[in-house]
mmCIF file of C-alpha atoms in Angstrom:
data_model
loop_
_atom_site.group_PDB
_atom_site.id
_atom_site.type_symbol
_atom_site.label_atom_id
_atom_site.label_comp_id
_atom_site.label_asym_id
_atom_site.label_seq_id
_atom_site.Cartn_x
_atom_site.Cartn_y
_atom_site.Cartn_z
ATOM 1 C CA MET A 1 22.381 -22.697 61.329
ATOM 2 C CA PRO A 2 20.898 -19.526 63.442
ATOM 3 C CA TYR A 3 19.599 -16.411 62.580
ATOM 4 C CA VAL A 4 18.772 -12.624 64.513
ATOM 5 C CA HIS A 5 15.649 -12.152 65.969
ATOM 6 C CA ARG A 6 14.436 -8.689 66.553
ATOM 7 C CA MET A 7 11.779 -8.307 69.262
ATOM 8 C CA VAL A 8 10.304 -4.108 69.482
ATOM 9 C CA GLN A 9 7.745 -3.550 72.596
ATOM 10 C CA ALA A 10 6.228 -0.540 72.011
ATOM 11 C CA GLY A 11 3.289 0.238 73.302
ATOM 12 C CA ARG A 12 0.744 -2.820 72.944
ATOM 13 C CA THR A 13 2.556 -3.471 70.212
ATOM 14 C CA VAL A 14 5.711 -6.463 69.349
ATOM 15 C CA GLU A 15 6.841 -6.481 65.990
ATOM 16 C CA HIS A 16 9.078 -9.163 65.056
ATOM 17 C CA ARG A 17 11.460 -9.281 62.398
ATOM 18 C CA LYS A 18 13.734 -12.070 61.978
ATOM 19 C CA MET A 19 16.684 -12.055 59.704
ATOM 20 C CA GLN A 20 20.181 -13.181 57.773
ATOM 21 C CA SER A 21 22.432 -11.020 58.226
ATOM 22 C CA PHE A 22 26.420 -11.096 57.185
ATOM 23 C CA ARG A 23 28.005 -12.275 60.477
ATOM 24 C CA VAL A 24 24.724 -14.312 61.165
ATOM 25 C CA HIS A 25 23.135 -16.544 58.724
ATOM 26 C CA THR A 26 22.590 -20.287 57.214
ATOM 27 C CA LYS A 27 24.729 -21.938 55.399
ATOM 28 C CA GLY A 28 23.586 -22.688 51.959
ATOM 29 C CA VAL A 29 20.675 -19.321 52.146
ATOM 30 C CA LYS A 30 20.417 -17.945 49.237
ATOM 31 C CA ARG A 31 19.845 -14.004 48.941
ATOM 32 C CA GLY A 32 17.548 -12.049 46.709
ATOM 33 C CA PRO A 33 17.830 -10.646 42.906
ATOM 34 C CA ASN A 34 20.498 -7.389 43.107
ATOM 35 C CA LYS A 35 18.071 -4.461 41.933
ATOM 36 C CA GLY A 36 19.521 -1.073 42.045
ATOM 37 C CA THR A 37 21.818 0.785 42.661
ATOM 38 C CA THR A 38 23.533 0.967 46.009
ATOM 39 C CA THR A 39 22.374 4.940 46.192
ATOM 40 C CA GLU A 40 19.321 3.762 46.112
ATOM 41 C CA LYS A 41 19.086 0.788 47.639
ATOM 42 C CA GLN A 42 20.712 2.952 50.695
ATOM 43 C CA ALA A 43 17.385 6.083 50.175
ATOM 44 C CA ARG A 44 14.414 2.437 50.568
ATOM 45 C CA ILE A 45 16.345 1.825 54.177
ATOM 46 C CA ASN A 46 16.415 4.972 54.851
ATOM 47 C CA GLU A 47 12.747 5.689 54.005
ATOM 48 C CA ARG A 48 12.047 2.183 55.619
ATOM 49 C CA VAL A 49 14.297 3.253 58.743
ATOM 50 C CA ALA A 50 12.466 6.429 59.677
ATOM 51 C CA GLU A 51 8.965 4.736 59.288
ATOM 52 C CA GLU A 52 10.357 1.799 61.435
ATOM 53 C CA HIS A 53 11.336 4.591 64.096
ATOM 54 C CA LEU A 54 7.894 6.752 63.644
ATOM 55 C CA ARG A 55 5.567 3.567 64.157
ATOM 56 C CA TRP A 56 7.501 2.763 67.210
ATOM 57 C CA ASP A 57 6.715 6.356 68.376
ATOM 58 C CA LEU A 58 3.241 6.475 67.698
ATOM 59 C CA ASN A 59 2.851 2.935 69.112
ATOM 60 C CA ALA A 60 4.436 3.820 72.106
ATOM 61 C CA ASN A 61 3.583 7.144 73.279
ATOM 62 C CA PHE A 62 -0.696 7.189 71.811
ATOM 63 C CA ASP A 63 -3.198 4.985 72.050
ATOM 64 C CA HIS A 64 -7.317 5.249 71.839
ATOM 65 C CA ARG A 65 -8.663 8.539 71.345
ATOM 66 C CA ASP A 66 -4.877 10.520 71.759
ATOM 67 C CA LEU A 67 -6.081 12.559 68.827
ATOM 68 C CA HIS A 68 -4.969 13.071 65.432
ATOM 69 C CA ALA A 69 -4.682 17.218 64.135
ATOM 70 C CA VAL A 70 -4.361 18.828 61.444
ATOM 71 C CA LEU A 71 -4.023 22.409 61.100
ATOM 72 C CA HIS A 72 -4.147 24.109 57.946
ATOM 73 C CA TYR A 73 -3.669 26.788 55.731
ATOM 74 C CA TYR A 74 -5.660 29.334 53.359
ATOM 75 C CA ASP A 75 -3.344 30.282 51.585
ATOM 76 C CA LYS A 76 -1.470 27.378 49.241
ATOM 77 C CA ASP A 77 1.067 30.501 49.233
ATOM 78 C CA THR A 78 2.933 30.246 52.362
ATOM 79 C CA THR A 79 6.310 29.911 53.091
ATOM 80 C CA PHE A 80 8.480 27.294 53.594
ATOM 81 C CA GLU A 81 10.037 29.482 56.066
ATOM 82 C CA GLU A 82 6.646 31.055 56.866
ATOM 83 C CA ILE A 83 5.382 27.296 58.256
ATOM 84 C CA LEU A 84 8.434 27.128 60.332
ATOM 85 C CA ALA A 85 7.649 30.098 62.894
ATOM 86 C CA HIS A 86 4.193 28.658 62.989
ATOM 87 C CA LYS A 87 4.662 25.365 63.538
ATOM 88 C CA ALA A 88 7.562 27.198 66.965
ATOM 89 C CA ALA A 89 4.746 29.075 67.293
ATOM 90 C CA PHE A 90 2.557 26.824 67.508
ATOM 91 C CA LEU A 91 4.119 24.835 70.697
ATOM 92 C CA ALA A 92 5.466 27.150 72.173
ATOM 93 C CA ASN A 93 1.957 28.239 72.800
ATOM 94 C CA LEU A 94 0.412 24.936 73.713
ATOM 95 C CA ARG A 95 3.544 24.364 75.808
ATOM 96 C CA LYS A 96 2.152 27.689 77.474
ATOM 97 C CA ALA A 97 -1.615 26.340 77.621
ATOM 98 C CA CYS A 98 -0.181 23.180 78.859
ATOM 99 C CA ARG A 99 1.731 24.263 81.520
ATOM 100 C CA LYS A 100 -0.705 27.022 82.783
ATOM 101 C CA ARG A 101 -3.639 23.825 82.583
ATOM 102 C CA GLY A 102 -1.202 21.154 84.698
ATOM 103 C CA ILE A 103 -1.454 19.259 81.909
ATOM 104 C CA GLN A 104 1.634 17.014 80.605
ATOM 105 C CA TYR A 105 1.361 15.685 77.150
ATOM 106 C CA ARG A 106 3.026 13.810 74.085
ATOM 107 C CA ALA A 107 3.522 14.517 71.086
ATOM 108 C CA VAL A 108 4.553 14.292 67.205
ATOM 109 C CA VAL A 109 4.754 16.866 64.768
ATOM 110 C CA VAL A 110 5.173 16.243 60.376
ATOM 111 C CA ILE A 111 4.684 19.313 58.254
ATOM 112 C CA GLU A 112 3.386 18.237 54.728
ATOM 113 C CA THR A 113 4.172 21.093 51.950
ATOM 114 C CA LYS A 114 2.713 18.736 48.106
ATOM 115 C CA ARG A 115 3.207 21.094 45.544
ATOM 116 C CA MET A 116 -0.445 20.267 44.472
ATOM 117 C CA THR A 117 -2.513 21.152 48.411
ATOM 118 C CA ASN A 118 -1.957 23.269 50.666
ATOM 119 C CA PRO A 119 0.751 22.741 53.174
ATOM 120 C CA HIS A 120 -1.010 21.834 56.359
ATOM 121 C CA ILE A 121 0.935 20.676 59.308
ATOM 122 C CA HIS A 122 -0.034 16.586 61.216
ATOM 123 C CA VAL A 123 -0.075 16.513 64.918
ATOM 124 C CA VAL A 124 -0.239 13.607 66.740
ATOM 125 C CA ILE A 125 -0.958 13.749 70.951
ATOM 126 C CA SER A 126 -1.966 12.898 74.086
ATOM 127 C CA ARG A 127 -5.881 13.145 74.944
ATOM 128 C CA MET A 128 -6.753 16.803 75.827
ATOM 129 C CA ASP A 129 -10.141 19.221 75.146
ATOM 130 C CA PRO A 130 -9.498 20.470 71.282
ATOM 131 C CA GLU A 131 -10.311 23.583 72.500
ATOM 132 C CA ILE A 132 -6.515 24.293 74.051
ATOM 133 C CA ILE A 133 -4.521 23.196 70.621
ATOM 134 C CA THR A 134 -7.422 25.002 68.280
ATOM 135 C CA GLU A 135 -6.470 28.668 70.574
ATOM 136 C CA ALA A 136 -3.018 27.764 70.329
ATOM 137 C CA TRP A 137 -3.344 27.784 66.402
ATOM 138 C CA GLU A 138 -5.087 30.548 66.157
ATOM 139 C CA ASN A 139 -3.012 32.914 67.881
ATOM 140 C CA VAL A 140 -0.393 32.448 66.143
ATOM 141 C CA PRO A 141 -0.576 35.246 63.244
ATOM 142 C CA ARG A 142 -0.281 33.272 59.949
ATOM 143 C CA GLY A 143 -3.241 34.879 57.994
ATOM 144 C CA GLY A 144 -6.567 32.449 57.859
ATOM 145 C CA GLY A 145 -6.419 28.374 58.813
ATOM 146 C CA GLY A 146 -8.440 25.573 59.917
ATOM 147 C CA ILE A 147 -7.965 23.048 62.274
ATOM 148 C CA SER A 148 -9.609 19.161 62.164
ATOM 149 C CA PHE A 149 -9.566 16.637 64.955
ATOM 150 C CA LYS A 150 -9.323 11.938 64.650
ATOM 151 C CA PRO A 151 -9.078 10.356 67.675
ATOM 152 C CA LEU A 152 -7.402 7.682 67.029
ATOM 153 C CA ASP A 153 -8.808 4.179 67.212
ATOM 154 C CA ARG A 154 -9.071 1.285 68.840
ATOM 155 C CA ARG A 155 -6.316 -1.037 67.284
ATOM 156 C CA GLY A 156 -3.547 -0.261 68.856
ATOM 157 C CA ASN A 157 -0.841 -0.309 65.722
ATOM 158 C CA HIS A 158 -0.121 2.993 64.217
ATOM 159 C CA ALA A 159 1.688 1.602 61.320
ATOM 160 C CA LYS A 160 -0.793 2.857 58.683
ATOM 161 C CA LEU A 161 -0.605 6.140 60.112
ATOM 162 C CA ALA A 162 3.336 6.430 60.059
ATOM 163 C CA ALA A 163 3.638 5.587 56.780
ATOM 164 C CA TYR A 164 0.948 7.691 55.293
ATOM 165 C CA LEU A 165 2.931 10.728 57.499
ATOM 166 C CA MET A 166 6.467 9.457 56.114
ATOM 167 C CA LYS A 167 4.655 9.968 52.934
ATOM 168 C CA GLU A 168 3.428 13.135 53.255
ATOM 169 C CA SER A 169 7.143 14.693 54.889
ATOM 170 C CA ARG A 170 8.971 13.881 51.706
ATOM 171 C CA SER A 171 8.237 16.775 50.447
ATOM 172 C CA THR A 172 9.057 18.240 53.735
ATOM 173 C CA MET A 173 12.189 16.940 53.049
ATOM 174 C CA GLU A 174 12.735 18.120 49.781
ATOM 175 C CA LYS A 175 11.984 21.819 51.253
ATOM 176 C CA TYR A 176 15.250 21.308 53.485
ATOM 177 C CA ARG A 177 17.094 20.953 51.099
ATOM 178 C CA GLU A 178 15.611 23.744 48.378
ATOM 179 C CA ALA A 179 16.500 25.846 51.471
ATOM 180 C CA GLY A 180 19.725 24.436 52.434
ATOM 181 C CA LYS A 181 18.798 23.918 55.650
ATOM 182 C CA ARG A 182 19.403 19.722 57.496
ATOM 183 C CA GLY A 183 15.668 18.656 58.503
ATOM 184 C CA LYS A 184 14.008 15.740 59.856
ATOM 185 C CA ARG A 185 11.352 13.708 59.356
ATOM 186 C CA TYR A 186 9.260 14.366 62.195
ATOM 187 C CA SER A 187 9.459 16.182 65.108
ATOM 188 C CA LYS A 188 8.422 14.938 68.945
ATOM 189 C CA THR A 189 8.242 16.185 72.190
ATOM 190 C CA GLN A 190 11.100 15.371 75.119
ATOM 191 C CA ASN A 191 9.194 13.197 77.298
ATOM 192 C CA MET A 192 8.064 10.396 74.126
ATOM 193 C CA THR A 193 8.244 6.465 75.983
ATOM 194 C CA LYS A 194 11.058 5.126 73.643
ATOM 195 C CA PRO A 195 10.833 1.365 72.910
ATOM 196 C CA VAL A 196 12.205 -1.239 73.903
ATOM 197 C CA ILE A 197 13.831 -3.712 71.741
ATOM 198 C CA THR A 198 15.880 -6.786 71.897
ATOM 199 C CA TYR A 199 17.720 -8.891 69.712
ATOM 200 C CA LYS A 200 17.904 -12.990 69.900
ATOM 201 C CA VAL A 201 20.272 -15.451 67.361
ATOM 202 C CA VAL A 202 17.970 -17.947 67.624
ATOM 203 C CA SER A 203 20.135 -21.924 66.739
ATOM 204 C CA ALA A 204 17.686 -23.010 64.621
ATOM 205 C CA SER A 205 17.760 -23.394 60.228
ATOM 206 C CA SER A 206 14.579 -21.693 59.864
ATOM 207 C CA TRP A 207 11.809 -19.598 60.706
ATOM 208 C CA ARG A 208 7.552 -20.912 61.095
ATOM 209 C CA ARG A 209 6.486 -20.060 57.330
ATOM 210 C CA GLU A 210 3.488 -18.528 59.234
ATOM 211 C CA PRO A 211 3.897 -17.080 62.678
ATOM 212 C CA LYS A 212 1.161 -17.997 65.410
ATOM 213 C CA ALA A 213 0.463 -14.950 68.128
ATOM 214 C CA ARG A 214 1.293 -15.153 71.766
ATOM 215 C CA LYS A 215 -1.707 -15.405 74.159
ATOM 216 C CA GLY A 216 -3.490 -11.935 74.479
ATOM 217 C CA ALA A 217 -2.299 -10.962 71.109
ATOM 218 C CA VAL A 218 -3.939 -10.619 67.999
ATOM 219 C CA LEU A 219 -1.126 -10.289 64.399
ATOM 220 C CA TYR A 220 -1.741 -6.992 62.936
ATOM 221 C CA LYS A 221 -3.132 -7.656 59.427
ATOM 222 C CA PHE A 222 -1.511 -5.769 56.786
ATOM 223 C CA ASP A 223 -3.130 -3.874 54.031
ATOM 224 C CA ASP A 224 -2.922 -6.937 51.841
ATOM 225 C CA GLY A 225 -4.311 -9.188 54.116
ATOM 226 C CA ALA A 226 -1.133 -11.228 55.417
ATOM 227 C CA THR A 227 -0.110 -11.434 58.984
ATOM 228 C CA CYS A 228 3.687 -11.149 57.667
ATOM 229 C CA LYS A 229 5.638 -9.779 55.509
ATOM 230 C CA THR A 230 8.416 -11.750 53.768
ATOM 231 C CA GLY A 231 11.400 -10.440 51.007
ATOM 232 C CA TRP A 232 14.959 -9.322 51.012
ATOM 233 C CA HIS A 233 17.118 -6.969 53.221
ATOM 234 C CA GLU A 234 17.828 -3.681 50.093
ATOM 235 C CA MET A 235 21.495 -4.233 50.734
ATOM 236 C CA THR A 236 22.716 -7.514 51.789
ATOM 237 C CA GLY A 237 19.999 -9.559 50.018
ATOM 238 C CA TYR A 238 19.400 -11.574 52.459
ATOM 239 C CA PRO A 239 15.800 -12.592 53.471
ATOM 240 C CA TYR A 240 13.453 -12.011 56.448
ATOM 241 C CA GLN A 241 9.938 -12.482 57.942
ATOM 242 C CA GLU A 242 8.025 -9.489 59.683
ATOM 243 C CA TYR A 243 4.841 -9.577 61.844
ATOM 244 C CA PHE A 244 3.628 -7.790 65.110
ATOM 245 C CA GLU A 245 1.733 -8.783 67.514
ATOM 246 C CA VAL A 246 -0.783 -6.863 68.683
ATOM 247 C CA PHE A 247 -2.078 -6.753 72.666
ATOM 248 C CA ASN A 248 -5.495 -6.530 74.041
ATOM 249 C CA GLU A 249 -5.888 -3.188 75.879
#
């Protein structure tokens, strides 16, 4: 009996997710334990899917020595409305500066508004002179704030960065709800390369317990050192396996 194999090509990373479903599943496959309410389960699905989409955008559009910039605030009491206005002004300044220099760039922007720290704005952006980004932020009237930079590494898979940014954005979604507004976990430029997603129904009763990377690739290691994740879908309870191949530069 078959199962579904989803593959997502995003930059040098190919994500594999093998899963049973309501329509396609092996006869006799047992579901996992039923934990939590439907609302809690749906919230976990929404969080996972949002992180997936962010990870795909990062992997498809950014690689070694592109930049992770953090726009800081000195004033902890900066309001959410002010942060949204500053973000818009910064991006307008950046577009103007890059247009003047003939620079094409891609960017992902995440706002962080944790109650225990000063607010700041994360910007993952194409490699360019950091001075351009610094000037765009310094020209936003806001009452003080610095900027820091970190180049992206060579690993070709930004899963950890996506998970970190998704965690940081939770407080921002609370701010949107408090303000009675609809907001997104992150924003991005319109010229982003899209991941290539394919689905295949595999006529097999089970999948390999320990996946193997294809020629020219290695398996990404998760924080616990494992090269694949297994578990049960939050809503259906059917099992899945997930692993990432990262191909050489």
